[in-house]
Coordinates of C-alpha atoms and ligand atoms in Angstrom, one line a residue:
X521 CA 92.0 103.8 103.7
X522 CA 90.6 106.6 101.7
X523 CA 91.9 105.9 98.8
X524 CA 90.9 102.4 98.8
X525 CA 87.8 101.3 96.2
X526 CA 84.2 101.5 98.1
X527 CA 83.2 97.9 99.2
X528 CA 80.5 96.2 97.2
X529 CA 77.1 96.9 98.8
X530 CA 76.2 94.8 101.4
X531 CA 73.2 95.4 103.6
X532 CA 74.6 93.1 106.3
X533 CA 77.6 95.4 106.6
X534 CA 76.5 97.6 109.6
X535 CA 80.2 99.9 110.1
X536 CA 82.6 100.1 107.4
X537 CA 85.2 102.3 106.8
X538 CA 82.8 105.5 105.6
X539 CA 82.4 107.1 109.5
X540 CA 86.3 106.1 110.5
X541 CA 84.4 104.3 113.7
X542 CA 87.0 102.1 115.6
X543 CA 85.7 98.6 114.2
X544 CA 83.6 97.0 111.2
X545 CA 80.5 95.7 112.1
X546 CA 78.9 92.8 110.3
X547 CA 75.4 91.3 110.7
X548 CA 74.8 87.6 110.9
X549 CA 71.4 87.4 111.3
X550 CA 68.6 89.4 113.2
X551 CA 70.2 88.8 116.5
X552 CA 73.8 88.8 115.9
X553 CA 76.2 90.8 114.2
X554 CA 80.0 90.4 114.6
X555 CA 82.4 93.1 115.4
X556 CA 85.9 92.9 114.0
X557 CA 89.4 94.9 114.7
X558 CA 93.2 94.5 114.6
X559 CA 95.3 96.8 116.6
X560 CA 99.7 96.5 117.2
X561 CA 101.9 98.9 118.1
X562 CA 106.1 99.1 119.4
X563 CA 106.4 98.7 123.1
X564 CA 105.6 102.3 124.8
X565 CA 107.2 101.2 128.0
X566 CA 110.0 99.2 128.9
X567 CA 108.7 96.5 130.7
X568 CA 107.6 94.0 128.5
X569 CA 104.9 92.4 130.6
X570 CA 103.1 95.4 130.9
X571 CA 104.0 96.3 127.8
X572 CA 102.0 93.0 127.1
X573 CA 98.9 94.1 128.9
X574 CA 98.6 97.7 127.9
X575 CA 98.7 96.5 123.8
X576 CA 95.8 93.8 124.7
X577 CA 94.0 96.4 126.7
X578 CA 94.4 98.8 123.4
X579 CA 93.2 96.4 120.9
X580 CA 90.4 94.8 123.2
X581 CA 89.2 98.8 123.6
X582 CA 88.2 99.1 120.0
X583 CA 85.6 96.4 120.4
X584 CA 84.2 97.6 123.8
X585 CA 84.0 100.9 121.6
X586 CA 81.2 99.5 119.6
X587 CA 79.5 98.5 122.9
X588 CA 80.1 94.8 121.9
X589 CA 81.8 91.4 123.8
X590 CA 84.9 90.4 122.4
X591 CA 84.6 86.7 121.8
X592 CA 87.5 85.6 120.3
X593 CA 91.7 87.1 119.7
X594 CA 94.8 86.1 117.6
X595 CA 97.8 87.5 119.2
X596 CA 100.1 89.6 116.2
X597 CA 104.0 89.3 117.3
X598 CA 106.9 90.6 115.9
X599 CA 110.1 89.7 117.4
X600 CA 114.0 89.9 116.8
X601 CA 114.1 86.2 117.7
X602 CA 118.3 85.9 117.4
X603 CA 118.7 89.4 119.4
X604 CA 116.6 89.7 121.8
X605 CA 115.7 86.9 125.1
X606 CA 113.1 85.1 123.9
X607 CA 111.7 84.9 128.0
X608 CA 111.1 89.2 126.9
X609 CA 108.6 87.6 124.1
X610 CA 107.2 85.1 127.0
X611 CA 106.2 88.0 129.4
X612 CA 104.5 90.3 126.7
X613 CA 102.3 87.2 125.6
X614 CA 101.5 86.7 129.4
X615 CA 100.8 89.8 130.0
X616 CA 98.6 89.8 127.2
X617 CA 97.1 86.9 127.7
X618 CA 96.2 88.3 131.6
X619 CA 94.0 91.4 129.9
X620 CA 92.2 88.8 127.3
X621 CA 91.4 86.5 130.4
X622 CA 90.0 89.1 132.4
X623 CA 88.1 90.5 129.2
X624 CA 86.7 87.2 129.1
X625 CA 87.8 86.3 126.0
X626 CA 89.4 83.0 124.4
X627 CA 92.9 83.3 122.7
X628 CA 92.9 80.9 119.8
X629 CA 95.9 81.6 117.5
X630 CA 98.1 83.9 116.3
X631 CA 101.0 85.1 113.5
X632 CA 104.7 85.7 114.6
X633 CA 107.0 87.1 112.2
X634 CA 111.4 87.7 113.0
X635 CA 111.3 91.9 113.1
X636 CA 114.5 94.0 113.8
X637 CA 111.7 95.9 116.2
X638 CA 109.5 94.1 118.5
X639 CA 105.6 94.9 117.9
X640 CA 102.6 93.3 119.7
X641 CA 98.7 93.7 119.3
X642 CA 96.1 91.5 119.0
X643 CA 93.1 90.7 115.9
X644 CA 89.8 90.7 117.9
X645 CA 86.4 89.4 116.7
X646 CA 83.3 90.7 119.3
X647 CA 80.2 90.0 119.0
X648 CA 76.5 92.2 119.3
X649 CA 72.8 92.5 119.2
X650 CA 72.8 94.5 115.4
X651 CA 70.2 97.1 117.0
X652 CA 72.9 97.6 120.4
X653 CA 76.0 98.9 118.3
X654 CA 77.4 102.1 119.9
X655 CA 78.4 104.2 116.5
X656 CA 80.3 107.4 116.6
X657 CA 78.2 108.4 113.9
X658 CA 75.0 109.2 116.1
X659 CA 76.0 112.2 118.1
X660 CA 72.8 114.5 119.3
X661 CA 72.7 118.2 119.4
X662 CA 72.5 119.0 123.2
X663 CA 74.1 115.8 124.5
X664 CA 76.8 116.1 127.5
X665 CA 80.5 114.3 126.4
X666 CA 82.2 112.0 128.9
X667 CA 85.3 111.3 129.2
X668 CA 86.4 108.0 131.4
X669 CA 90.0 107.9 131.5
X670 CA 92.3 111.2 132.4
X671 CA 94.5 112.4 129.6
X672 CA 98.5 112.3 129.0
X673 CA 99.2 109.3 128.5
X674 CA 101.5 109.8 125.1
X675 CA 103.3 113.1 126.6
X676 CA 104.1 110.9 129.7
X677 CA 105.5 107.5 128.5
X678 CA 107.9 109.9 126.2
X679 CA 108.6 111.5 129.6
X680 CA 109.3 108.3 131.3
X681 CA 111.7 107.3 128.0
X682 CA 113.7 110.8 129.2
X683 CA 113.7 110.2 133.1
X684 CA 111.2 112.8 134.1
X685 CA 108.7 110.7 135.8
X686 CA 108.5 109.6 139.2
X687 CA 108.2 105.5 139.8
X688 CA 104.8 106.5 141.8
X689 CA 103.8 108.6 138.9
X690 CA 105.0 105.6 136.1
X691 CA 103.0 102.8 138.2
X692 CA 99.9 105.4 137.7
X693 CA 100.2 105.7 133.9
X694 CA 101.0 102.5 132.9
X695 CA 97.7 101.5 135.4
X696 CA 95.1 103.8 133.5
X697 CA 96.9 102.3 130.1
X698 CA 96.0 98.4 131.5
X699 CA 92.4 99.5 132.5
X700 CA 89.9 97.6 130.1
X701 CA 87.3 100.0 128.5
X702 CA 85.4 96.7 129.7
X703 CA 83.5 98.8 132.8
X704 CA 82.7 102.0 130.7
X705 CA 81.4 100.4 128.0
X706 CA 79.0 98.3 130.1
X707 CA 78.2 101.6 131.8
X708 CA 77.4 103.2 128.6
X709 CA 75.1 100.1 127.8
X710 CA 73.5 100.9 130.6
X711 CA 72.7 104.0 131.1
X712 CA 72.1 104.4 127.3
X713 CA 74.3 106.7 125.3
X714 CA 73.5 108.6 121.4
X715 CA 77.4 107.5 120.7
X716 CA 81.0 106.3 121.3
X717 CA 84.1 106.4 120.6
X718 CA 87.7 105.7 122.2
X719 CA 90.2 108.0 122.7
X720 CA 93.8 106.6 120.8
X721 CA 96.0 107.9 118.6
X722 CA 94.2 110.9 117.3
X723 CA 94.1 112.5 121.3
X724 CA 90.6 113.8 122.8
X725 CA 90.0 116.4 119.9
X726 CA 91.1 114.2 117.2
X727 CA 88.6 111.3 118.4
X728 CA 85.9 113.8 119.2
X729 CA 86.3 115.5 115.7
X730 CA 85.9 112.2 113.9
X731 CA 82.7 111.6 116.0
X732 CA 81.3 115.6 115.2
X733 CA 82.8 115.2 111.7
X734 CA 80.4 111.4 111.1
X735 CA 77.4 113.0 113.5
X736 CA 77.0 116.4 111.5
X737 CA 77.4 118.6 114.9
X738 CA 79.9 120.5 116.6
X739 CA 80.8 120.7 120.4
X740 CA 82.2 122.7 123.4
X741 CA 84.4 121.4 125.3
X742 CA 86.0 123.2 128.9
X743 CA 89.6 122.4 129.1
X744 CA 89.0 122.9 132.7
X745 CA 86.8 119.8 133.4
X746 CA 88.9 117.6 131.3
X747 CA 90.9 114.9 133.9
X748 CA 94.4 115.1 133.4
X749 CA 97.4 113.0 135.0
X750 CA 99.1 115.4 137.1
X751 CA 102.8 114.2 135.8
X752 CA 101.8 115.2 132.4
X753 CA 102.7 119.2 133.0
X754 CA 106.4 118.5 134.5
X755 CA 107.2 116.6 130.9
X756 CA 106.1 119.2 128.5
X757 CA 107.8 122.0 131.0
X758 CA 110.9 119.6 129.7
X759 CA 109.6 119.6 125.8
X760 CA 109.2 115.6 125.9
X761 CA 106.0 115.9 123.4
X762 CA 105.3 112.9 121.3
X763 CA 105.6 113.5 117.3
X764 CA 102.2 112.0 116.9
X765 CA 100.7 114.9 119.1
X766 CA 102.5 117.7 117.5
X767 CA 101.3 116.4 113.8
X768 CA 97.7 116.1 116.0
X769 CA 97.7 119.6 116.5
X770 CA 98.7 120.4 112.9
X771 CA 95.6 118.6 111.8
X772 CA 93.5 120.1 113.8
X773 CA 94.8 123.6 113.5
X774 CA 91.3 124.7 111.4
X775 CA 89.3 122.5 113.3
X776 CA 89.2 123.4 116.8
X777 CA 89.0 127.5 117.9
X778 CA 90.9 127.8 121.4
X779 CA 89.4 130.7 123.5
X780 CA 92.9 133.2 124.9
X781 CA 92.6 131.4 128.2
X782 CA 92.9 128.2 126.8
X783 CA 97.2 127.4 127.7
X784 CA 99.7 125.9 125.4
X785 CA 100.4 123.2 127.9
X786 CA 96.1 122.5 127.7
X787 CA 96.2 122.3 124.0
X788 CA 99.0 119.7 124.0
X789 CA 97.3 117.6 126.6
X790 CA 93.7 118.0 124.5
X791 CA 95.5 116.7 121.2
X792 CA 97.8 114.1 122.8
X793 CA 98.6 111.0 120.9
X794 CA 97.5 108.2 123.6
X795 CA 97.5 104.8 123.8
X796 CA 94.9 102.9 125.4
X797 CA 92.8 105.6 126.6
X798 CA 89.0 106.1 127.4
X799 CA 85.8 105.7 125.6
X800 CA 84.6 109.4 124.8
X801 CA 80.6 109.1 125.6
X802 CA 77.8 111.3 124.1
X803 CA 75.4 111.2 126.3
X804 CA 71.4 112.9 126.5
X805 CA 71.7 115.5 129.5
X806 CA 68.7 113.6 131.3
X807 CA 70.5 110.3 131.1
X808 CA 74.0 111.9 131.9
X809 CA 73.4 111.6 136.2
X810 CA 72.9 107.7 135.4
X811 CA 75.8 107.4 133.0
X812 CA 78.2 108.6 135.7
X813 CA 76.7 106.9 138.7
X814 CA 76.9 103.6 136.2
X815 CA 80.9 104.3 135.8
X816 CA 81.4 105.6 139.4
X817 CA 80.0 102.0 140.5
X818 CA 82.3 100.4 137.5
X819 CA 85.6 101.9 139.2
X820 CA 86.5 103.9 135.6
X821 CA 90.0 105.8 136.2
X822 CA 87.6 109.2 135.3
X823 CA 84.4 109.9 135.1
X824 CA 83.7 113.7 134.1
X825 CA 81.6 115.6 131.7
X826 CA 84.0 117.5 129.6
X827 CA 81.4 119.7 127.2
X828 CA 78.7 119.4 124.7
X829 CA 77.5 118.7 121.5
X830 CA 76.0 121.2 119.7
X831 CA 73.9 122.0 116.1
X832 CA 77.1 123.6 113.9
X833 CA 79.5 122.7 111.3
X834 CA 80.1 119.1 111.0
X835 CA 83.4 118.5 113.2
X836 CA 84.3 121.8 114.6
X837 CA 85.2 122.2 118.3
X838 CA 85.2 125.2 120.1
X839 CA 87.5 124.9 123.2
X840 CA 87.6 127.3 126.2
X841 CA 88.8 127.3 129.9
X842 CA 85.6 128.0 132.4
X843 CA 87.2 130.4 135.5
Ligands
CO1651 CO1 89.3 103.3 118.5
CO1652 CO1 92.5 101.0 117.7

């Protein structure tokens, strides 16, 4: 996207690509703006009605990232259609359809194309008050960071693809992928919070680096308070790390300072390559007790302050492990 010629100017263009936030945000009039994303991926689990609901979840979680209502979705399918049962496609649209119904959204077309691999995701179009976008551009000096779904998601599913994980511990995962980012956005509405983003491909730092990086601070974070499945520590024991979070932690290398106590397991799980994972809040410390009471009452999978924002160079994270 970088490399792409800058956008005319437009003063009704609200998010663009400058601050890598997770959709474009485009003003109507005074009162409405709308918010726009697209998001597909290869299935991460076998199961392809799950499969179905965890890639709506994902897509729907870049709009509730913004702090907007997504309105309307167009389902994006690729599909071998002469290889594979077509009833497989049937149960990844239902279960996609099931997490745009309960988002509250209307399904009202789509592309399907014939793919060697299959590949589902949905275009969504939200909508917003202009002045009620959540940017991740907006970050405050002092403010807490909350974290609303645990992490180790990407290190697991690869898990699961080698036979590591439990069925108990598979049902749990592939649960906290489903979860809408429906409850913690309306929580972060709420309460009030300086800015947003969701946690995705980029893992915890990654995300939280973009947001420093586009706020102009830096941040703390305690690996210690950050909510973790517990199945995630068996698969990296067995090496099943994700090539997305290895190539995380390259990129981050010069970024982020670990303290000694900080483990090599932590650091994996902190730069994890996830898929549908939780909105990362910045929230004032007097408005922080409310933020969490909001998504205690909203059911999030995780609700925990993980560190702070602090006056530094723009994007740098300085990690450690409190005793
Ligand atoms: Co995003
Ligand atoms: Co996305």
């Amino acid at each position: 996207m970088r490399h792409l010629p800058p956008n005319q100017a437009d003063a009704n263009l609200l998010v663009g690509l400058e601050t890598s936030d997770d959709a474009g945000v485009y003003r109507l009039n005074d009162e409405q703006a709308i918010v726009q994303t697209v998001d597909f991926f290869t299935p991460v689990v076998d199961d392809p009605y799950s499969f179905g609901r965890i890639a709506a979840a994902n897509a729907l979680s870049d709009i509730y990232a913004m702090g907007a209502k997504p309105l309307t979705v167009m389902n994006i399918v690729a599909f071998p259609i002469n290889k594979l049962d077509k009833s497989i496609l049937a149960q990844i649209l239902h279960g996609g359809s099931e997490k745009i119904r309960e988002a509250g959204a209307l399904l009202i077309g789509g592309h399907s194309i014939d793919d060697p691999e299959p590949k589902y995701g949905l275009a969504v179009t939200g909508i917003i008050h202009p002045k009620e976008v959540l940017s991740n551009a907006t970050a405050q000096p002092g403010d807490l960071l909350v974290l609303t779904k645990p992490l180790g998601v990407g290190i697991i599913t690869t898990g699961i693809k080698r036979g590591l994980v439990s069925p108990a511990a598979q049902s749990e995962v592939i649960g906290v992928m489903e979860t809408l980012n429906n409850g913690a956005a309306k929580a972060a509405l709420e309460a009030g919070v300086n800015a947003c983003t969701d946690v995705t491909g980029f893992g915890l730092l990654g995300h939280l680096h973009e947001m420093l990086k586009a706020s102009g601070c830096s941040a703390e974070v305690d690996a210690q308070k950050v909510p973790v499945l517990a199945s995630v520590w068996e698969c990296i024991e067995h090496k099943a790390i994700p090539g997305g979070t290895l190539a995380n932690g390259r990129f981050l290398e010069d970024k982020v300072n670990f303290a000694p106590e900080v483990t090599e397991e932590y650091r994996l799980v902190l730069v994890d390559a996830i898929t549908s994972g939780g909105l990362l809040l910045s929230v004032a410390e007097e408005k922080a007790e409310a933020l969490l009471a909001k998504l205690r009452e909203y059911d999030t999978p995780a609700a925990a302050v993980i560190g702070r924002v602090q006056a530094g160079t723009a994007g740098k994270i300085e990690v450690s492990y409190s005793a």
